[in-house]
Amino acid sequence: MPELRSVVVTGRGWLLPPGMTPAGFEDDRSSRAAGWRLDSFDAASYVGDPKVLRAMNRVFQIAAAAAVLAMRPAGLVSPSDLERAGHEPARCGIAVAMTEISPVDANLIDAVVGIGTGDQFDLGAFGEAARHSLHPFRRLMLLANMAAAHSSLLFGLQGPSFTFNSGAHSSLQAIREACWTIASGRADLMLCEAADSPENALHCQPVTEAAAALVLEAEESARRRGATLLACLQPGPEPSAPALDAAPAQLWRRHAPATAGLLAVLARLSQTGAARLGELPGLEIVPCRPAADAAPLHEPSRASGAAPRKSAP
Amino acid sequence: MNSVWITGMGVISPLGAGLEAHRIALREASCGIRYIRQFPTERFPVRIAGEVCDPTLPHAAAGRASVLLERALQEAFADAGLSLSEPSPRRALSCALGKQTVRLETLAAALAAPETDLAQEPPRWPPTFVRDWEEREPARQLDHLAGYAGALGPAYCCYTACASGNDALGMGKRLIERGEADMVVAAAADCQVNPLSLLEFDLLDALAQGEPEHACRPFDRERTGFVVGEGAAVLVLEAAEHARRRRARARGRLTGYGSALDCFGLTKCHPQGRGAALAMAAALADARRRPEEIGYINAHGTGTILNDRAESAAITRVWGTAGSVPVSSTKSMTGHLIAAAAAVEAVLTLLALDEQFLPATLNYSTPDPECPLAVVAQPRAARFQAAMSNGFGFGGQNSALILEAPE
C-alpha cells in the first residue's frame, strides 16, 4: 500500500474588515458588528513593484497580501528564500479559491458610456473604438487563475497549480487538494489562498472583503528546515455537496464565499491547546506531535471512507 | 490505486455535434473556422472564429454554454450506457466552465435604467440584470449540472484559463484514484465567440489574421496567432472495477495527469517551456510511462509565435531529441476553445487512438526551424497505444494528460 506523507501548516495570514477575526466568523453578532471593507488596505506595503500592482485588480491584491502574510512566518517571502530553505521550486505549488470576477468594471462602463447607453448603443461603433477605450490587459484581470500566476511570480512557485471557483466549497476543496498533493508526494509545499471582494462582483455576493492564506508543507521537509509547525492537516474523502452545505462556515459563506473554508481552518488553528483542533468536511486538523513520533500515513480505505490516519509508531 | 477508464464521451464543437461528426471531420481534416455569423463584424477587428453553427443557440451571455454542455452530457451518458434519471452519491462532477461574459447591448440598457445608481456602494443595478448574471455563475451552473447529471457526490469547478479542461479531467482522475467516487462526470464548456471576449483577446495581440480556413497555422513559420472557438465536451470517468462490474465498454484510459507553473510572466510563456516540460514530465511519471512509449501528442498548439516555440522546446526537452514523436494541433480545425479546449482535445485524442490514426495540423506548409517537431500535416494511419494531450493557459498555467487505449 503506498504511503502518504504527513502535511503540516507552517504559515497563515489573513485580512479581514475591522472588528472581525477568523474565530469570530461563526458568530452572527460579531459579523454584523464588523465592517465590510478593508478600509486601510495598502497593497503597496505587501507587493512592492508598482508595475505588478497595476496588473492586479482588488481581489488579486488582497489575495497576494494574505499570501505574503502567510509566507512571512514560514520564512519564504521571495523565490531565493524558497531555494535557501532547501525547497525545489518545481515541487512547490499553489491552490487558489476564487469567485467569478465580473467583467462589468469601471473600464467597461466608461467604454460603453462613451458610445451611448440605452437605445443609443451601437455595437459596431464599440468594436471600432475598443482598441482605444478598453484596457489592453483587462482580460488578464478577469481570469480567476491570475491569483495563482501572481503568487507564483512573487514566491517562485513552479509546481502544481489549481484554481477552484466552485462557490462556497472552493477553499476547502483547495486545501484538501493541496493536502493530497503533498501527501501523495507530488509536491513538498503548497500555498493555499482565497479572496473575496465586492469590488470585483456584479451583485451583493460577496458582501464582505476577505482574504486568507495557508502554507502547507510535507512534515519531513518542514522539520528539516526548522519551520514552526502550527498543526497537522489530514485530508479525508471529499464530502458531497450537501455535506459541505451543512458545514460550520455557513455564515461566512454568505459574506465571503470563496474565503469561508480557509477562514474556518484559521479559526480552528487559533484554538490553542486543544488536543484535537477540529474537523471540517473532508479535513481534520490535529496538533503536531514531537519529531520522534512522526511517521508516514497509509492510504485511506475506500470501503471504510476513513481519513488517512498515522500508523502506529 | 483505482485505475481510471473513460466509458462515455460527448462533444460539440465547430466541427459538428457528436462523436461521429468529429470522427469524420478528423478523418477528412475538416476546418470549423469560418466568418462569424452570430453578430455583425464589419466594424470589428475580429471576423473569424470557430463557431458552433446552430441558429437556435442562445447568446453566450444567455446560457449558450449550458445548452452545449447539456447536449454533450446527453451524448456522453448514452455512450456510457447510463441514465440521467438515476442519481448516485458515488458519482462526482468535475467541471471547467468558461469565463462569464456580458451582452454589451444589455449592459448599455442597464446603464440607462432608472434603477441603476453607480454612486451607491455597492452600485445598484436593475434586478433582472443582476439575476441574469447570478444564474450563469459557475457555482450555479455547477449545481444545475450536478442535478442534471445525477451527481450527488463531490462537485468541483476548475478554472485555469486554457488549461481548465485538462485540470477538470485531472481532478476527476484523482477523485477516482482516491476512492472518493466510482464515476466522475468531467465536463467543459466555453463560448468566448462574443463581442466583448473577442475584443479582449484582440487587445492582447494574440489573434490570427487572414482567411478563415488558413488563419490558424500551428507550428508553421507563417503563423500569426490563434482563432477563438466555442464548444463543449463531457467525458465519463469511471473506476475500472466499477466499469467492469456493470459491463461498460472502455473508450480509453486516463492514466496520467500533471500540472505545473511557468513562473515567468502573466501573458508570455517561458521561452524554453519550463512549466510545460514539468507538466509533461509529471503526467508521464503519473502514468508510469517513458517518453518513447507515447505514440502521439495532441499539442496545445495555439498558433501563436511564442507558445508554439515554447511548446516545441518543452517537448524536445522531455523527449531528449527533436522530432521523435508525432505531434499535431487539432486547434487548426476547431479554433481555440479556451476553457473547453483541452477536454474537446482529449475526446479527439481518444478518437484518434480508437481509429489508430494521427490527426492533421491544417495549414502546416512551411516548417519553422524554431519548432523542430515531427508535425503531422496530413491525417495518417499509425499504431500507438498511448498519447499525450497538452493544455496551457495565461498566467503560466500548464497541464498534460496521458490517454491510453483500452486494456
XYZ file of C-alpha atoms in Angstrom:
720
model
C 0.000 0.000 0.000
C 1.547 3.364 -0.972
C 2.431 5.539 1.974
C 1.055 9.045 2.359
C 3.190 11.793 3.830
C 2.177 13.887 6.789
C 1.167 17.505 5.982
C 1.739 20.439 8.314
C 0.776 24.113 8.376
C 3.829 26.389 8.576
C 2.310 29.771 7.776
C -1.006 31.572 7.973
C -2.234 35.012 7.061
C -5.494 36.845 6.638
C -7.040 40.233 6.010
C -10.476 40.916 7.437
C -12.534 44.064 7.972
C -12.034 45.903 11.265
C -13.589 44.099 14.211
C -13.559 40.679 12.557
C -11.349 37.692 13.299
C -11.324 34.193 11.795
C -12.523 32.815 15.128
C -15.467 35.197 15.090
C -16.698 34.002 11.747
C -19.344 31.671 13.149
C -20.719 34.332 15.456
C -23.571 36.129 13.735
C -23.429 39.118 16.101
C -19.700 39.634 15.556
C -20.103 39.601 11.816
C -22.973 42.058 11.895
C -20.957 44.456 14.051
C -17.901 44.292 11.800
C -17.225 46.458 8.793
C -17.409 45.054 5.328
C -14.388 46.609 3.668
C -10.630 46.567 4.209
C -10.586 50.353 4.560
C -6.940 50.806 5.441
C -5.582 48.228 2.983
C -2.477 49.438 1.196
C -1.434 46.978 -1.485
C 1.976 48.606 -1.888
C 3.001 47.521 1.600
C 2.707 43.875 0.508
C 3.670 43.989 -3.171
C 6.497 46.429 -3.805
C 6.545 46.534 -7.612
C 4.062 49.175 -8.896
C 4.059 47.552 -12.336
C 2.884 44.276 -10.812
C 0.244 46.099 -8.762
C -1.155 47.763 -11.871
C -1.807 44.318 -13.367
C -3.817 43.273 -10.304
C -7.434 44.064 -9.573
C -8.524 44.494 -5.967
C -9.311 40.809 -5.310
C -5.865 39.735 -6.575
C -4.211 42.424 -4.450
C -5.807 41.245 -1.212
C -5.156 37.591 -2.111
C -1.473 38.385 -2.691
C -1.334 40.331 0.591
C -2.745 37.367 2.556
C -0.204 35.107 0.819
C 2.625 37.463 1.819
C 1.366 37.423 5.423
C 1.351 33.613 5.399
C 4.725 33.189 3.714
C 6.466 35.631 6.117
C 6.236 33.431 9.249
C 7.151 30.478 7.054
C 10.307 32.433 6.149
C 9.617 32.214 2.421
C 8.942 35.743 1.192
C 10.905 35.564 -2.070
C 11.999 32.994 -4.690
C 15.518 32.983 -3.220
C 14.106 32.157 0.250
C 12.449 29.084 -1.199
C 15.698 27.697 -2.528
C 17.617 28.732 0.606
C 15.129 26.695 2.623
C 16.035 23.638 0.553
C 12.828 23.621 -1.470
C 12.912 22.753 -5.158
C 10.655 25.370 -6.908
C 9.153 22.689 -9.174
C 7.907 20.878 -6.061
C 6.216 23.958 -4.612
C 2.739 24.718 -5.931
C -0.400 26.682 -5.272
C -4.107 26.055 -4.733
C -6.493 29.007 -5.018
C -10.177 29.608 -4.358
C -11.847 32.483 -6.201
C -15.314 33.623 -7.089
C -16.210 34.658 -10.627
C -14.833 38.112 -11.426
C -17.319 40.411 -13.111
C -16.324 41.953 -16.446
C -18.519 44.954 -15.606
C -15.817 47.188 -14.180
C -15.200 50.935 -14.411
C -13.197 50.486 -17.622
C -16.025 48.673 -19.427
C -18.690 51.050 -18.107
C -16.702 54.075 -19.327
C -16.193 52.416 -22.725
C -19.917 51.689 -23.121
C -20.962 55.141 -21.888
C -18.532 56.626 -24.411
C -20.585 55.012 -27.203
C -24.014 55.610 -25.697
C -26.336 53.901 -23.258
C -29.830 52.526 -23.814
C -31.003 52.667 -27.436
C -28.043 54.891 -28.339
C -25.597 51.992 -28.049
C -24.042 50.942 -31.344
C -22.201 47.606 -31.236
C -20.225 48.326 -34.412
C -19.020 51.671 -33.068
C -17.968 49.915 -29.860
C -16.000 47.389 -31.910
C -14.194 50.203 -33.695
C -13.449 52.134 -30.511
C -12.479 49.212 -28.258
C -8.761 49.338 -29.076
C -8.630 52.812 -27.579
C -11.220 52.567 -24.835
C -10.599 49.169 -23.222
C -7.574 48.414 -21.026
C -5.167 46.254 -23.054
C -4.741 43.722 -20.244
C -8.324 43.750 -18.986
C -8.754 40.085 -19.956
C -5.977 39.086 -17.580
C -7.618 40.957 -14.714
C -10.769 38.893 -15.117
C -9.266 35.403 -15.034
C -9.559 33.687 -11.653
C -6.291 31.791 -12.127
C -4.291 35.032 -12.278
C -4.117 34.991 -8.469
C -2.017 31.828 -8.820
C 0.108 33.481 -11.505
C 0.836 36.485 -9.282
C 1.773 34.344 -6.280
C 3.855 32.073 -8.464
C 5.901 35.099 -9.548
C 6.093 36.620 -6.069
C 7.387 33.480 -4.363
C 8.962 31.480 -7.205
C 6.452 28.602 -7.186
C 6.695 26.296 -10.224
C 4.831 23.218 -9.022
C 1.224 22.023 -9.428
C -1.410 24.748 -9.631
C -5.157 24.512 -9.116
C -7.792 27.247 -9.032
C -11.319 26.391 -7.919
C -14.368 28.546 -8.474
C -16.926 26.123 -7.083
C -18.648 28.816 -4.993
C -18.648 28.347 -1.223
C -16.948 24.946 -1.476
C -13.880 26.337 -3.218
C -11.397 26.989 -0.434
C -11.965 23.706 1.411
C -11.503 21.969 -1.941
C -8.291 23.945 -2.484
C -6.909 22.986 0.942
C -7.860 19.331 0.553
C -6.340 19.107 -2.919
C -3.180 20.818 -1.674
C -3.003 18.328 1.227
C -3.424 15.362 -1.083
C -0.829 16.754 -3.489
C 1.750 16.885 -0.700
C 0.629 13.650 0.992
C 0.945 11.714 -2.274
C 4.442 13.091 -2.903
C 3.606 15.305 -5.883
C 4.780 18.460 -4.089
C 6.616 19.416 -0.892
C 4.939 22.792 -0.352
C 1.571 24.207 -1.397
C 0.418 27.776 -0.839
C -3.375 27.923 -0.380
C -5.044 31.267 -0.846
C -8.526 32.684 -1.271
C -10.082 36.119 -1.528
C -13.410 37.858 -1.963
C -14.078 41.465 -2.824
C -17.383 43.142 -3.644
C -15.396 45.470 -5.915
C -14.960 42.641 -8.399
C -18.504 41.325 -8.217
C -21.571 42.463 -10.069
C -24.032 41.861 -7.272
C -24.188 41.757 -3.474
C -22.207 38.497 -3.152
C -19.670 38.608 -1.605
C -20.773 41.257 0.883
C -17.500 41.375 2.793
C -13.904 41.761 1.719
C -11.756 38.935 2.992
C -8.544 37.181 2.081
C -6.757 34.270 3.712
C -3.785 32.029 3.051
C -2.085 28.954 4.483
C 1.324 27.475 3.797
C 1.252 23.672 3.806
C 4.420 21.591 3.760
C 5.448 17.983 3.978
C 6.221 17.422 7.652
C 9.625 15.923 6.924
C 10.848 18.908 4.888
C 9.326 21.443 7.303
C 11.078 19.798 10.245
C 14.321 19.552 8.299
C 14.420 23.297 7.704
C 13.360 24.062 11.303
C 9.999 25.645 10.428
C 7.404 26.307 13.126
C 4.675 23.694 12.812
C 1.242 25.152 13.582
C -0.825 21.984 13.093
C -1.119 18.801 11.073
C -3.769 18.544 8.350
C -5.215 15.190 7.385
C -7.337 15.128 4.235
C -10.285 12.772 4.295
C -12.613 11.761 1.488
C -14.130 14.664 -0.415
C -17.550 15.303 1.112
C -20.653 15.549 -1.007
C -22.085 18.960 -1.797
C -24.954 18.570 0.762
C -22.404 17.703 3.480
C -20.430 20.833 2.652
C -23.580 22.923 2.705
C -24.214 21.746 6.273
C -20.692 22.689 7.356
C -19.986 25.249 10.072
C -18.781 28.062 7.855
C -22.362 28.787 6.780
C -22.383 32.362 7.957
C -19.215 33.338 6.165
C -20.382 31.530 3.064
C -22.979 34.269 2.744
C -20.437 37.002 3.401
C -17.264 35.837 1.654
C -17.931 32.538 -0.108
C -14.530 31.804 -1.630
C -12.657 32.526 1.602
C -15.065 30.788 4.010
C -13.339 27.408 4.156
C -9.894 28.894 4.717
C -11.247 31.111 7.484
C -12.795 28.052 9.106
C -9.376 26.369 9.185
C -7.735 29.547 10.511
C -10.361 29.756 13.269
C -9.524 26.227 14.370
C -5.800 26.936 14.278
C -6.328 29.760 16.740
C -7.805 27.318 19.287
C -4.504 26.667 21.005
C -4.007 23.811 23.401
C -6.829 21.666 22.108
C -5.887 18.020 21.733
C -7.941 17.866 18.610
C -8.387 21.115 16.802
C -11.450 20.007 14.996
C -12.878 18.536 11.865
C -14.175 20.251 8.806
C -15.835 18.367 5.970
C -13.107 16.241 4.404
C -10.359 17.681 6.585
C -9.055 17.013 10.067
C -6.786 19.443 11.933
C -4.666 17.954 14.720
C -1.746 19.242 16.785
C 1.692 18.281 15.527
C 3.441 15.595 17.535
C 7.066 15.652 18.670
C 9.505 14.803 15.883
C 10.265 11.320 17.239
C 6.637 10.275 16.743
C 6.422 11.429 13.148
C 5.594 8.506 10.870
C 4.126 8.149 7.395
C 0.416 7.811 6.808
C -1.251 4.978 4.961
C -3.612 5.278 2.050
C -7.222 5.517 3.233
C -9.504 2.581 2.744
C -12.221 3.334 0.224
C -14.571 0.853 1.809
C -14.386 2.487 5.226
C -14.291 6.005 3.790
C -11.972 6.904 6.637
C -9.499 9.747 6.599
C -5.859 8.665 6.471
C -4.507 8.106 9.949
C -0.959 7.844 11.091
C 0.247 4.333 11.513
C 1.349 3.194 14.957
C 4.835 4.483 15.735
C -4.972 2.734 -6.525
C -8.029 2.572 -8.776
C -7.318 2.838 -12.487
C -9.480 5.199 -14.493
C -11.424 4.222 -17.572
C -13.264 6.557 -19.900
C -16.586 4.872 -20.569
C -18.530 7.620 -22.292
C -17.891 10.732 -24.361
C -19.944 13.545 -25.828
C -18.724 16.502 -27.843
C -19.972 19.534 -29.725
C -17.557 21.913 -31.428
C -17.123 23.911 -34.644
C -16.530 20.532 -36.321
C -20.110 19.462 -35.583
C -22.255 17.766 -32.980
C -21.459 14.295 -31.723
C -18.678 11.733 -31.818
C -19.466 10.509 -35.320
C -19.302 14.010 -36.799
C -15.914 14.501 -35.139
C -14.616 11.119 -36.273
C -15.441 12.042 -39.885
C -14.067 15.574 -39.535
C -10.765 14.245 -38.174
C -10.524 11.698 -40.999
C -11.272 14.351 -43.615
C -9.169 17.044 -41.915
C -12.092 19.484 -41.992
C -11.878 23.051 -40.801
C -14.536 24.508 -38.481
C -13.194 28.070 -38.622
C -15.423 30.464 -40.553
C -16.588 34.072 -40.712
C -18.589 34.876 -37.565
C -22.362 34.629 -38.016
C -23.621 35.415 -34.502
C -23.257 39.177 -34.785
C -22.235 41.690 -37.472
C -18.455 42.059 -37.562
C -17.985 44.636 -40.342
C -16.639 47.188 -37.865
C -14.902 44.680 -35.611
C -11.187 43.889 -35.680
C -12.039 40.166 -35.384
C -14.190 38.497 -38.035
C -13.348 34.808 -37.860
C -13.930 32.152 -35.215
C -14.658 28.505 -34.649
C -18.406 28.793 -34.189
C -20.909 26.080 -33.400
C -23.288 26.637 -36.296
C -26.763 26.364 -34.839
C -29.027 29.419 -35.089
C -31.237 28.087 -32.268
C -28.468 28.519 -29.694
C -28.767 31.492 -27.311
C -26.158 34.256 -26.889
C -23.055 33.500 -24.824
C -24.425 35.742 -22.070
C -27.759 33.915 -22.052
C -26.820 30.304 -21.378
C -25.226 29.176 -24.669
C -22.545 27.156 -22.827
C -25.165 25.411 -20.658
C -27.101 24.293 -23.729
C -23.924 22.921 -25.334
C -22.987 21.164 -22.091
C -26.375 19.502 -21.779
C -26.150 18.208 -25.344
C -22.644 16.834 -24.775
C -23.773 15.320 -21.484
C -26.713 13.552 -23.108
C -24.404 12.011 -25.689
C -21.792 11.002 -23.101
C -24.384 9.322 -20.884
C -25.904 7.454 -23.818
C -22.410 6.431 -24.914
C -21.660 5.167 -21.393
C -24.970 3.310 -21.165
C -26.106 5.486 -18.257
C -29.441 7.042 -17.431
C -29.694 10.707 -16.474
C -32.647 9.839 -14.248
C -30.640 7.591 -11.899
C -28.668 9.779 -9.468
C -25.826 8.315 -7.434
C -23.910 9.511 -4.347
C -20.827 7.800 -5.795
C -20.996 9.956 -8.937
C -18.978 13.196 -8.806
C -18.712 16.183 -11.092
C -15.544 17.946 -12.199
C -16.137 20.931 -14.464
C -14.306 23.572 -16.437
C -16.691 26.415 -17.181
C -15.656 29.332 -19.335
C -15.355 32.904 -18.192
C -18.722 34.610 -17.909
C -19.349 37.492 -20.246
C -21.940 40.219 -20.550
C -24.022 41.224 -23.542
C -22.953 44.757 -24.365
C -26.425 45.855 -25.531
C -27.864 44.601 -22.217
C -25.215 46.486 -20.252
C -25.938 49.653 -22.231
C -29.640 49.261 -21.438
C -28.916 48.617 -17.741
C -26.774 51.759 -17.584
C -29.734 53.794 -18.835
C -32.245 52.157 -16.483
C -33.727 54.351 -13.721
C -32.912 51.741 -11.021
C -29.190 51.958 -11.782
C -27.139 54.012 -9.338
C -23.395 53.588 -9.678
C -22.683 56.157 -6.971
C -24.013 53.757 -4.331
C -21.651 51.393 -2.539
C -22.093 48.714 -3.763
C -23.550 50.031 -7.048
C -27.218 49.347 -7.786
C -28.280 47.601 -10.965
C -31.689 46.561 -12.298
C -32.662 43.292 -10.546
C -33.093 41.413 -13.840
C -29.552 42.362 -14.915
C -28.108 41.022 -11.651
C -30.318 37.907 -11.700
C -29.186 37.021 -15.238
C -25.566 37.254 -14.100
C -26.138 35.195 -10.943
C -27.890 32.426 -12.827
C -24.856 31.893 -15.019
C -22.248 31.983 -12.259
C -20.043 28.869 -12.215
C -21.313 27.795 -8.782
C -24.944 27.942 -10.012
C -24.065 26.142 -13.221
C -22.255 23.514 -11.177
C -25.374 22.936 -9.044
C -27.556 22.758 -12.131
C -25.236 20.356 -13.890
C -24.872 18.127 -10.808
C -28.638 17.843 -10.668
C -28.899 17.183 -14.392
C -26.167 14.504 -14.303
C -27.436 12.910 -11.086
C -24.050 13.566 -9.477
C -24.733 13.577 -5.740
C -21.034 13.279 -4.834
C -18.360 15.983 -4.746
C -18.611 18.795 -7.296
C -15.520 20.685 -8.471
C -15.255 23.656 -10.762
C -11.704 24.294 -12.003
C -10.650 27.478 -13.726
C -7.106 27.572 -15.027
C -7.775 29.511 -18.254
C -6.929 27.464 -21.355
C -5.688 24.540 -19.236
C -9.054 24.201 -17.424
C -10.299 21.158 -19.333
C -7.200 19.126 -18.503
C -7.379 20.138 -14.863
C -11.064 19.149 -14.633
C -10.137 15.728 -16.042
C -7.120 15.524 -13.734
C -9.225 16.318 -10.647
C -11.703 13.645 -11.742
C -8.852 11.150 -12.064
C -7.655 11.947 -8.554
C -11.161 11.550 -7.064
C -11.453 8.051 -8.537
C -7.909 7.029 -7.624
C -8.506 8.038 -4.015
C -11.711 6.032 -3.946
C -13.882 9.109 -3.362
C -16.094 8.373 -6.369
C -16.847 5.432 -8.651
C -17.650 7.737 -11.512
C -16.800 11.347 -12.347
C -18.583 13.349 -14.990
C -15.801 15.556 -16.351
C -17.393 18.402 -18.277
C -16.099 21.522 -20.001
C -17.793 24.262 -21.989
C -16.825 27.704 -23.189
C -18.413 30.218 -25.561
C -15.997 33.116 -25.984
C -17.178 33.847 -29.528
C -18.953 37.002 -28.366
C -18.164 40.678 -28.981
C -16.640 41.572 -25.604
C -14.457 38.468 -25.248
C -13.174 38.710 -28.819
C -12.244 42.348 -28.318
C -10.431 41.476 -25.087
C -8.406 38.756 -26.843
C -7.692 41.138 -29.719
C -6.221 43.657 -27.271
C -3.655 41.047 -26.265
C -2.479 40.891 -29.918
C -2.829 37.117 -29.821
C -5.381 36.534 -32.589
C -4.658 35.184 -36.067
C -5.189 37.221 -39.196
C -6.289 36.032 -42.620
C -8.918 33.975 -44.390
C -10.808 31.627 -42.054
C -9.542 28.293 -43.364
C -5.920 29.408 -43.491
C -5.672 31.681 -40.459
C -4.778 29.109 -37.817
C -1.364 27.592 -38.664
C 0.168 25.966 -35.589
C 3.936 25.359 -35.805
C 4.045 26.856 -39.329
C 6.602 29.600 -39.916
C 3.881 31.955 -41.199
C 1.624 31.601 -38.134
C 0.136 34.798 -36.711
C -1.929 33.774 -33.693
C -4.903 31.755 -32.521
C -8.551 31.728 -33.537
C -11.176 31.739 -30.787
C -13.615 28.830 -30.848
C -16.513 27.537 -28.778
C -17.855 24.159 -27.749
C -18.284 21.573 -25.027
C -17.151 18.080 -24.159
C -18.117 15.588 -21.483
C -16.104 12.501 -20.560
C -17.429 9.881 -18.163
C -14.514 8.721 -15.996
C -15.052 5.505 -14.133
C -13.166 3.267 -11.720
C -12.135 0.222 -13.775
C -13.611 -2.177 -11.233
C -16.957 -0.350 -11.288
C -16.999 -0.275 -15.084
C -16.208 -3.994 -15.321
C -18.966 -4.802 -12.828
C -21.575 -3.057 -14.945
C -20.008 -4.434 -18.150
C -19.313 -0.975 -19.534
C -17.136 -0.624 -22.609
C -13.916 1.338 -22.197
C -13.355 4.112 -24.733
C -9.870 4.501 -23.327
C -7.980 5.077 -20.099
C -6.805 8.226 -18.352
C -3.504 7.118 -16.900
C -1.537 10.312 -16.327
C -2.054 13.915 -15.252
C 0.488 16.604 -14.450
C 0.281 20.312 -13.647
C 2.983 22.978 -13.276
C 3.563 26.720 -13.375
C 5.885 28.635 -15.688
C 6.663 31.265 -13.050
C 7.766 33.597 -15.831
C 5.104 36.147 -16.783
C 1.399 36.873 -16.986
C 0.983 36.810 -20.769
C 4.162 35.306 -22.160
C 5.062 31.693 -21.620
C 8.538 30.669 -20.521
C 10.658 30.717 -23.729
C 12.028 27.227 -23.032
C 8.613 25.923 -21.963
C 9.797 25.272 -18.413
C 6.344 24.768 -16.880
C 5.086 22.842 -19.907
C 8.022 20.433 -19.650
C 7.407 19.989 -15.920
C 3.715 19.250 -16.518
C 4.504 16.739 -19.285
C 7.125 15.013 -17.133
C 4.680 14.874 -14.206
C 1.966 13.342 -16.414
C 4.424 10.714 -17.714
C 5.526 9.885 -14.162
C 1.884 9.638 -13.054
C 1.202 7.184 -15.898
C 4.494 5.344 -15.232
C 5.351 5.786 -18.899
C 8.619 6.664 -20.591
C 8.506 9.311 -23.347
C 9.283 6.709 -26.042
C 6.095 4.824 -25.100
C 3.963 7.787 -26.205
C 2.910 7.437 -29.844
C 1.260 10.809 -30.390
C 0.988 14.270 -28.834
C -2.100 16.406 -29.313
C -0.273 19.666 -28.704
C -1.678 22.791 -27.111
C -0.501 24.287 -30.427
C -2.408 27.568 -30.447
C -0.616 29.008 -33.465
C 0.934 31.971 -31.628
C 4.610 32.618 -32.289
C 5.783 32.268 -28.693
C 3.501 29.490 -27.493
C 4.358 27.090 -30.313
C 8.059 27.801 -29.900
C 7.917 27.204 -26.140
C 5.887 24.007 -26.511
C 8.374 22.734 -29.105
C 11.248 23.431 -26.710
C 9.395 21.665 -23.896
C 8.645 18.554 -25.978
C 12.260 18.430 -27.167
C 13.443 18.767 -23.573
C 11.228 15.948 -22.269
C 11.852 13.603 -25.196
C 15.562 14.366 -25.316
C 15.688 14.643 -29.108
C 13.804 16.799 -31.577
C 11.143 15.251 -33.787
C 10.976 11.825 -32.184
C 7.213 11.758 -31.569
C 4.377 12.714 -33.967
C 2.682 15.959 -32.940
C -0.414 17.695 -34.247
C -2.620 20.575 -33.203
C -6.337 19.971 -33.687
C -6.884 23.658 -32.881
C -6.106 24.211 -36.553
C -9.509 22.573 -37.186
C -11.596 23.711 -34.208
C -10.040 27.013 -33.202
C -9.084 27.541 -29.553
C -11.999 26.599 -27.324
C -10.304 28.253 -24.290
C -11.617 26.579 -21.087
C -13.185 23.764 -23.118
C -10.184 23.252 -25.411
C -8.368 20.540 -23.502
C -11.486 18.440 -22.856
C -12.504 18.563 -26.534
C -8.924 17.684 -27.478
C -8.986 14.739 -25.049
C -12.029 13.436 -26.940
C -10.277 13.952 -30.298
C -7.167 12.175 -28.991
C -9.267 9.210 -27.830
C -10.964 9.057 -31.241
C -7.517 9.023 -32.862
C -6.439 6.193 -30.525
C -9.591 4.257 -31.360
C -9.161 4.740 -35.106
C -5.381 4.296 -34.923
C -4.581 7.342 -36.962
C -2.888 10.683 -36.400
C -4.999 13.842 -36.859
C -3.708 16.597 -39.120
C -2.349 20.050 -38.377
C -4.083 22.156 -41.006
C -2.060 24.798 -42.856
C 1.279 23.331 -41.823
C 3.175 24.003 -45.014
C 6.399 25.832 -44.054
C 8.186 24.264 -41.092
C 9.535 26.695 -38.530
C 13.136 25.825 -37.632
C 12.350 27.048 -34.129
C 9.679 24.347 -33.816
C 11.704 21.222 -34.626
C 8.854 18.760 -34.183
C 7.531 15.843 -36.227
C 4.369 17.786 -37.088
C 1.644 15.705 -38.749
C 0.434 17.747 -41.732
C -1.971 15.167 -43.184
C -4.011 12.560 -41.290
C -2.344 9.170 -41.499
C -2.598 5.689 -40.053
C -0.362 4.821 -37.124
C -0.114 2.161 -34.450
C 0.055 3.579 -30.931
C -1.311 2.714 -27.517
C -0.632 5.883 -25.534
C -0.943 9.599 -26.314
C -0.359 12.894 -24.563
C -2.709 15.887 -24.686
C -1.430 19.294 -23.588
C -3.269 22.346 -22.272
C -1.509 25.584 -21.322
C -3.034 28.838 -20.150
C -2.434 32.521 -19.477
C -0.571 33.112 -16.264
C 1.888 30.294 -16.940
C -0.597 27.517 -16.205
C 0.358 24.156 -17.735
C -1.207 20.725 -17.628
C -0.843 17.477 -19.539
C -2.767 14.209 -19.748
C -1.757 10.711 -20.782
C -4.580 8.872 -22.558
C -4.291 5.200 -23.456
C -6.208 2.643 -25.471
C -8.436 0.216 -23.528
C -6.629 -2.727 -21.900
